[in-house]
GROMACS .gro file of C-alpha atoms in nm:
model
  228
    1MET     CA    1   8.547 -13.466   0.307
    2ASN     CA    2   8.410 -13.747   0.065
    3LEU     CA    3   8.061 -13.726  -0.128
    4VAL     CA    4   7.880 -13.960   0.134
    5ASP     CA    5   7.939 -13.703   0.385
    6ASP     CA    6   7.861 -13.435   0.153
    7LYS     CA    7   7.554 -13.617   0.088
    8THR     CA    8   7.485 -13.672   0.435
    9ILE     CA    9   7.545 -13.268   0.555
   10VAL     CA   10   7.314 -13.153   0.268
   11ARG     CA   11   7.036 -13.427   0.378
   12GLN     CA   12   7.059 -13.328   0.752
   13TYR     CA   13   7.109 -12.936   0.710
   14PHE     CA   14   6.731 -12.940   0.462
   15ASN     CA   15   6.566 -13.184   0.665
   16SER     CA   16   6.643 -12.939   0.996
   17THR     CA   17   6.711 -12.578   0.990
   18GLY     CA   18   6.768 -12.572   0.636
   19PHE     CA   19   6.391 -12.671   0.549
   20ASP     CA   20   6.258 -12.411   0.747
   21ARG     CA   21   6.462 -12.130   0.583
   22TRP     CA   22   6.420 -12.221   0.257
   23GLN     CA   23   6.048 -12.327   0.290
   24ARG     CA   24   6.037 -11.932   0.372
   25ILE     CA   25   6.246 -11.834   0.110
   26TYR     CA   26   6.090 -12.043  -0.151
   27GLY     CA   27   5.748 -11.927  -0.052
   28ASP     CA   28   5.577 -11.599  -0.081
   29GLY     CA   29   5.552 -11.504   0.303
   30LYS     CA   30   5.744 -11.187   0.468
   31VAL     CA   31   6.117 -11.252   0.493
   32ASN     CA   32   6.415 -11.025   0.556
   33LYS     CA   33   6.601 -10.822   0.268
   34VAL     CA   34   6.861 -11.121   0.220
   35GLN     CA   35   6.610 -11.397   0.187
   36LEU     CA   36   6.419 -11.179  -0.051
   37ASP     CA   37   6.698 -11.120  -0.280
   38ILE     CA   38   6.754 -11.461  -0.291
   39ARG     CA   39   6.384 -11.569  -0.376
   40THR     CA   40   6.414 -11.301  -0.617
   41GLY     CA   41   6.728 -11.421  -0.811
   42HIS     CA   42   6.626 -11.791  -0.747
   43GLN     CA   43   6.268 -11.724  -0.904
   44LYS     CA   44   6.462 -11.545  -1.242
   45THR     CA   45   6.647 -11.887  -1.289
   46VAL     CA   46   6.324 -12.121  -1.294
   47ASP     CA   47   6.137 -11.857  -1.539
   48THR     CA   48   6.438 -11.860  -1.750
   49VAL     CA   49   6.403 -12.228  -1.786
   50ILE     CA   50   6.028 -12.231  -1.818
   51GLU     CA   51   6.093 -11.954  -2.124
   52TRP     CA   52   6.301 -12.181  -2.274
   53LEU     CA   53   6.092 -12.501  -2.250
   54GLN     CA   54   5.777 -12.328  -2.344
   55ALA     CA   55   5.970 -12.137  -2.650
   56ASP     CA   56   6.026 -12.491  -2.783
   57GLY     CA   57   5.680 -12.550  -2.812
   58ASN     CA   58   5.687 -12.905  -2.728
   59LEU     CA   59   5.634 -12.907  -2.361
   60ARG     CA   60   5.290 -13.063  -2.323
   61GLY     CA   61   5.368 -13.431  -2.283
   62LEU     CA   62   5.750 -13.390  -2.260
   63SER     CA   63   5.931 -13.592  -2.007
   64VAL     CA   64   6.096 -13.411  -1.772
   65CYS     CA   65   6.269 -13.497  -1.468
   66ASP     CA   66   6.373 -13.244  -1.174
   67ALA     CA   67   6.676 -13.346  -1.003
   68GLY     CA   68   6.694 -13.140  -0.646
   69CYS     CA   69   6.323 -13.004  -0.692
   70GLY     CA   70   6.323 -12.839  -0.357
   71VAL     CA   71   5.952 -12.741  -0.278
   72GLY     CA   72   5.836 -12.750  -0.607
   73SER     CA   73   5.912 -12.436  -0.748
   74LEU     CA   74   5.998 -12.546  -1.127
   75SER     CA   75   5.823 -12.928  -1.126
   76ILE     CA   76   5.459 -12.794  -1.047
   77PRO     CA   77   5.445 -12.500  -1.345
   78LEU     CA   78   5.575 -12.764  -1.558
   79ALA     CA   79   5.351 -13.023  -1.479
   80GLU     CA   80   5.067 -12.716  -1.525
   81ALA     CA   81   5.205 -12.659  -1.829
   82GLY     CA   82   5.127 -13.005  -1.973
   83ALA     CA   83   5.474 -13.190  -1.917
   84ILE     CA   84   5.480 -13.526  -1.765
   85VAL     CA   85   5.728 -13.459  -1.424
   86CYS     CA   86   5.943 -13.659  -1.184
   87ALA     CA   87   6.050 -13.435  -0.917
   88SER     CA   88   6.319 -13.584  -0.640
   89ASP     CA   89   6.479 -13.438  -0.397
   90ILE     CA   90   6.760 -13.565  -0.128
   91SER     CA   91   6.532 -13.370   0.155
   92GLU     CA   92   6.230 -13.567   0.275
   93LYS     CA   93   6.101 -13.265   0.412
   94MET     CA   94   6.162 -13.093   0.055
   95VAL     CA   95   5.968 -13.344  -0.125
   96ALA     CA   96   5.672 -13.347   0.152
   97GLU     CA   97   5.637 -12.993   0.098
   98ALA     CA   98   5.681 -12.969  -0.259
   99TYR     CA   99   5.401 -13.262  -0.256
  100ASP     CA  100   5.203 -13.036  -0.056
  101ARG     CA  101   5.205 -12.713  -0.251
  102SER     CA  102   5.124 -12.935  -0.565
  103THR     CA  103   4.799 -13.058  -0.417
  104ALA     CA  104   4.697 -12.719  -0.375
  105VAL     CA  105   4.689 -12.600  -0.745
  106PRO     CA  106   4.355 -12.606  -0.873
  107GLY     CA  107   4.256 -12.923  -1.009
  108LYS     CA  108   4.446 -13.241  -0.941
  109LEU     CA  109   4.765 -13.272  -1.086
  110TYR     CA  110   4.792 -13.621  -1.252
  111ASN     CA  111   5.123 -13.597  -1.474
  112ILE     CA  112   5.359 -13.532  -1.168
  113SER     CA  113   5.531 -13.783  -0.938
  114PHE     CA  114   5.747 -13.704  -0.612
  115ALA     CA  115   6.059 -13.882  -0.481
  116ALA     CA  116   6.260 -13.858  -0.190
  117GLN     CA  117   6.644 -13.985  -0.335
  118ASP     CA  118   6.983 -13.873  -0.369
  119LEU     CA  119   7.035 -13.749  -0.736
  120GLU     CA  120   7.268 -14.063  -0.785
  121ALA     CA  121   6.949 -14.310  -0.737
  122LEU     CA  122   6.806 -14.149  -1.018
  123THR     CA  123   6.702 -14.387  -1.289
  124GLY     CA  124   6.493 -14.426  -1.607
  125LYS     CA  125   6.494 -14.225  -1.907
  126PHE     CA  126   6.384 -13.854  -1.990
  127HIS     CA  127   6.388 -13.644  -2.291
  128THR     CA  128   6.465 -13.317  -2.059
  129VAL     CA  129   6.661 -13.350  -1.695
  130ILE     CA  130   6.654 -13.043  -1.524
  131CYS     CA  131   6.902 -12.929  -1.227
  132LEU     CA  132   6.919 -12.628  -1.066
  133ASP     CA  133   7.094 -12.513  -0.737
  134VAL     CA  134   7.224 -12.853  -0.611
  135LEU     CA  135   7.616 -12.829  -0.744
  136ILE     CA  136   7.653 -12.552  -0.484
  137HIS     CA  137   7.640 -12.816  -0.241
  138TYR     CA  138   7.922 -13.024  -0.382
  139PRO     CA  139   8.293 -12.971  -0.456
  140GLN     CA  140   8.414 -13.008  -0.799
  141ASN     CA  141   8.624 -13.325  -0.808
  142LYS     CA  142   8.231 -13.475  -0.752
  143ALA     CA  143   8.064 -13.243  -1.004
  144ALA     CA  144   8.162 -13.488  -1.239
  145GLU     CA  145   7.991 -13.748  -1.134
  146MET     CA  146   7.671 -13.592  -1.069
  147ILE     CA  147   7.685 -13.459  -1.382
  148ALA     CA  148   7.766 -13.801  -1.537
  149HIS     CA  149   7.473 -13.950  -1.402
  150LEU     CA  150   7.237 -13.697  -1.474
  151SER     CA  151   7.350 -13.729  -1.832
  152SER     CA  152   7.302 -14.092  -1.822
  153ILE     CA  153   6.901 -14.034  -1.797
  154ALA     CA  154   6.874 -13.743  -2.023
  155GLN     CA  155   6.769 -13.879  -2.409
  156SER     CA  156   6.800 -13.495  -2.535
  157ARG     CA  157   6.881 -13.279  -2.307
  158LEU     CA  158   7.030 -13.177  -1.958
  159ILE     CA  159   6.977 -12.784  -1.836
  160LEU     CA  160   7.183 -12.718  -1.494
  161SER     CA  161   7.299 -12.401  -1.281
  162PHE     CA  162   7.529 -12.322  -1.055
  163ALA     CA  163   7.755 -12.031  -0.898
  164PRO     CA  164   8.019 -11.916  -1.132
  165LYS     CA  165   8.347 -11.919  -1.000
  166THR     CA  166   8.533 -11.591  -1.067
  167VAL     CA  167   8.722 -11.367  -0.897
  168ALA     CA  168   8.490 -11.143  -0.734
  169LEU     CA  169   8.245 -11.428  -0.612
  170THR     CA  170   8.510 -11.565  -0.435
  171ALA     CA  171   8.646 -11.262  -0.276
  172LEU     CA  172   8.273 -11.191  -0.190
  173LYS     CA  173   8.197 -11.563  -0.055
  174LYS     CA  174   8.520 -11.565   0.141
  175PHE     CA  175   8.387 -11.217   0.292
  176GLY     CA  176   8.073 -11.389   0.370
  177GLU     CA  177   8.249 -11.674   0.576
  178LEU     CA  178   8.376 -11.438   0.829
  179PHE     CA  179   8.048 -11.373   0.991
  180PRO     CA  180   7.955 -11.763   1.071
  181GLY     CA  181   7.601 -11.767   1.232
  182PRO     CA  182   7.282 -11.987   1.289
  183SER     CA  183   7.209 -11.860   0.894
  184LYS     CA  184   7.461 -11.976   0.738
  185THR     CA  185   7.345 -12.253   0.494
  186THR     CA  186   7.568 -12.532   0.356
  187ARG     CA  187   7.929 -12.510   0.250
  188ALA     CA  188   7.893 -12.319  -0.066
  189TYR     CA  189   8.108 -12.438  -0.378
  190GLN     CA  190   8.196 -12.261  -0.694
  191HIS     CA  191   8.273 -12.400  -1.023
  192ARG     CA  192   8.428 -12.284  -1.316
  193GLU     CA  193   8.197 -12.278  -1.612
  194ALA     CA  194   8.443 -12.384  -1.849
  195ASP     CA  195   8.497 -12.686  -1.644
  196VAL     CA  196   8.140 -12.770  -1.614
  197ILE     CA  197   8.117 -12.749  -1.982
  198LYS     CA  198   8.422 -12.988  -2.017
  199ILE     CA  199   8.225 -13.255  -1.805
  200LEU     CA  200   7.909 -13.222  -2.078
  201GLU     CA  201   8.069 -13.230  -2.380
  202SER     CA  202   8.253 -13.535  -2.203
  203ASN     CA  203   7.913 -13.728  -2.191
  204GLY     CA  204   7.817 -13.626  -2.519
  205PHE     CA  205   7.656 -13.265  -2.527
  206VAL     CA  206   7.686 -12.936  -2.647
  207ILE     CA  207   7.570 -12.580  -2.490
  208ASN     CA  208   7.256 -12.502  -2.662
  209ARG     CA  209   7.155 -12.180  -2.461
  210THR     CA  210   7.279 -11.992  -2.186
  211ALA     CA  211   7.164 -11.733  -1.909
  212MET     CA  212   7.311 -11.546  -1.626
  213THR     CA  213   7.092 -11.438  -1.284
  214SER     CA  214   7.230 -11.171  -1.061
  215THR     CA  215   7.157 -11.009  -0.768
  216ASN     CA  216   7.302 -10.866  -0.464
  217PHE     CA  217   7.289 -11.252  -0.302
  218TYR     CA  218   7.243 -11.528  -0.547
  219TYR     CA  219   7.488 -11.589  -0.821
  220SER     CA  220   7.332 -11.851  -1.104
  221ARG     CA  221   7.512 -11.928  -1.450
  222LEU     CA  222   7.224 -12.162  -1.612
  223LEU     CA  223   7.320 -12.397  -1.927
  224GLU     CA  224   7.111 -12.564  -2.143
  225ALA     CA  225   7.341 -12.873  -2.287
  226VAL     CA  226   7.200 -13.111  -2.612
  227ARG     CA  227   7.334 -13.421  -2.699
  228LYS     CA  228   7.560 -13.437  -3.018
   0.00000   0.00000   0.00000
């Protein structure tokens, strides 16, 4: 399976059944226990990133690229905090939902823009590039290409999250694959943290901060890498 096929699968999924499912998960409406657990985990990851950026004390006016913005869970609060945000997603439906949610914020946000495009089509330069929960949809051999491109548009910092590859989580993933059904998402890929760090280092970055979010059904390793 090549990268084009992976991208097609992800785009089609998040423009169809996947959109309906994840729109509910990333919203505030009633969901089942598994979806609520995932919502809670994802929000913890988003909150950690916001805390990191706020702690630096320079968020207002900071140029940020949110690659794989989904419904705007991170992009919108960053824009509300004064960052200049370029938000994009491979799914047209996700981008449209993110835009609608941004217009519902009291007071118009003039410092956020949205685009429907895949990660490797992103251009420009940004102080900070953020890519949360996207690598889970792509295999390890393609992660290097995607991270390299994100590195090329990040002037100072790149923040990534991914599903870590461990013995326990691999076993849990295999167990889950025994129960196929309409609620299954796209193929979920795990990545070895050491491999991701090596890719970042090869593109001129060093790790500055790390965090881990673990719930019953959501596992995400968060890395902040800064230019050497």
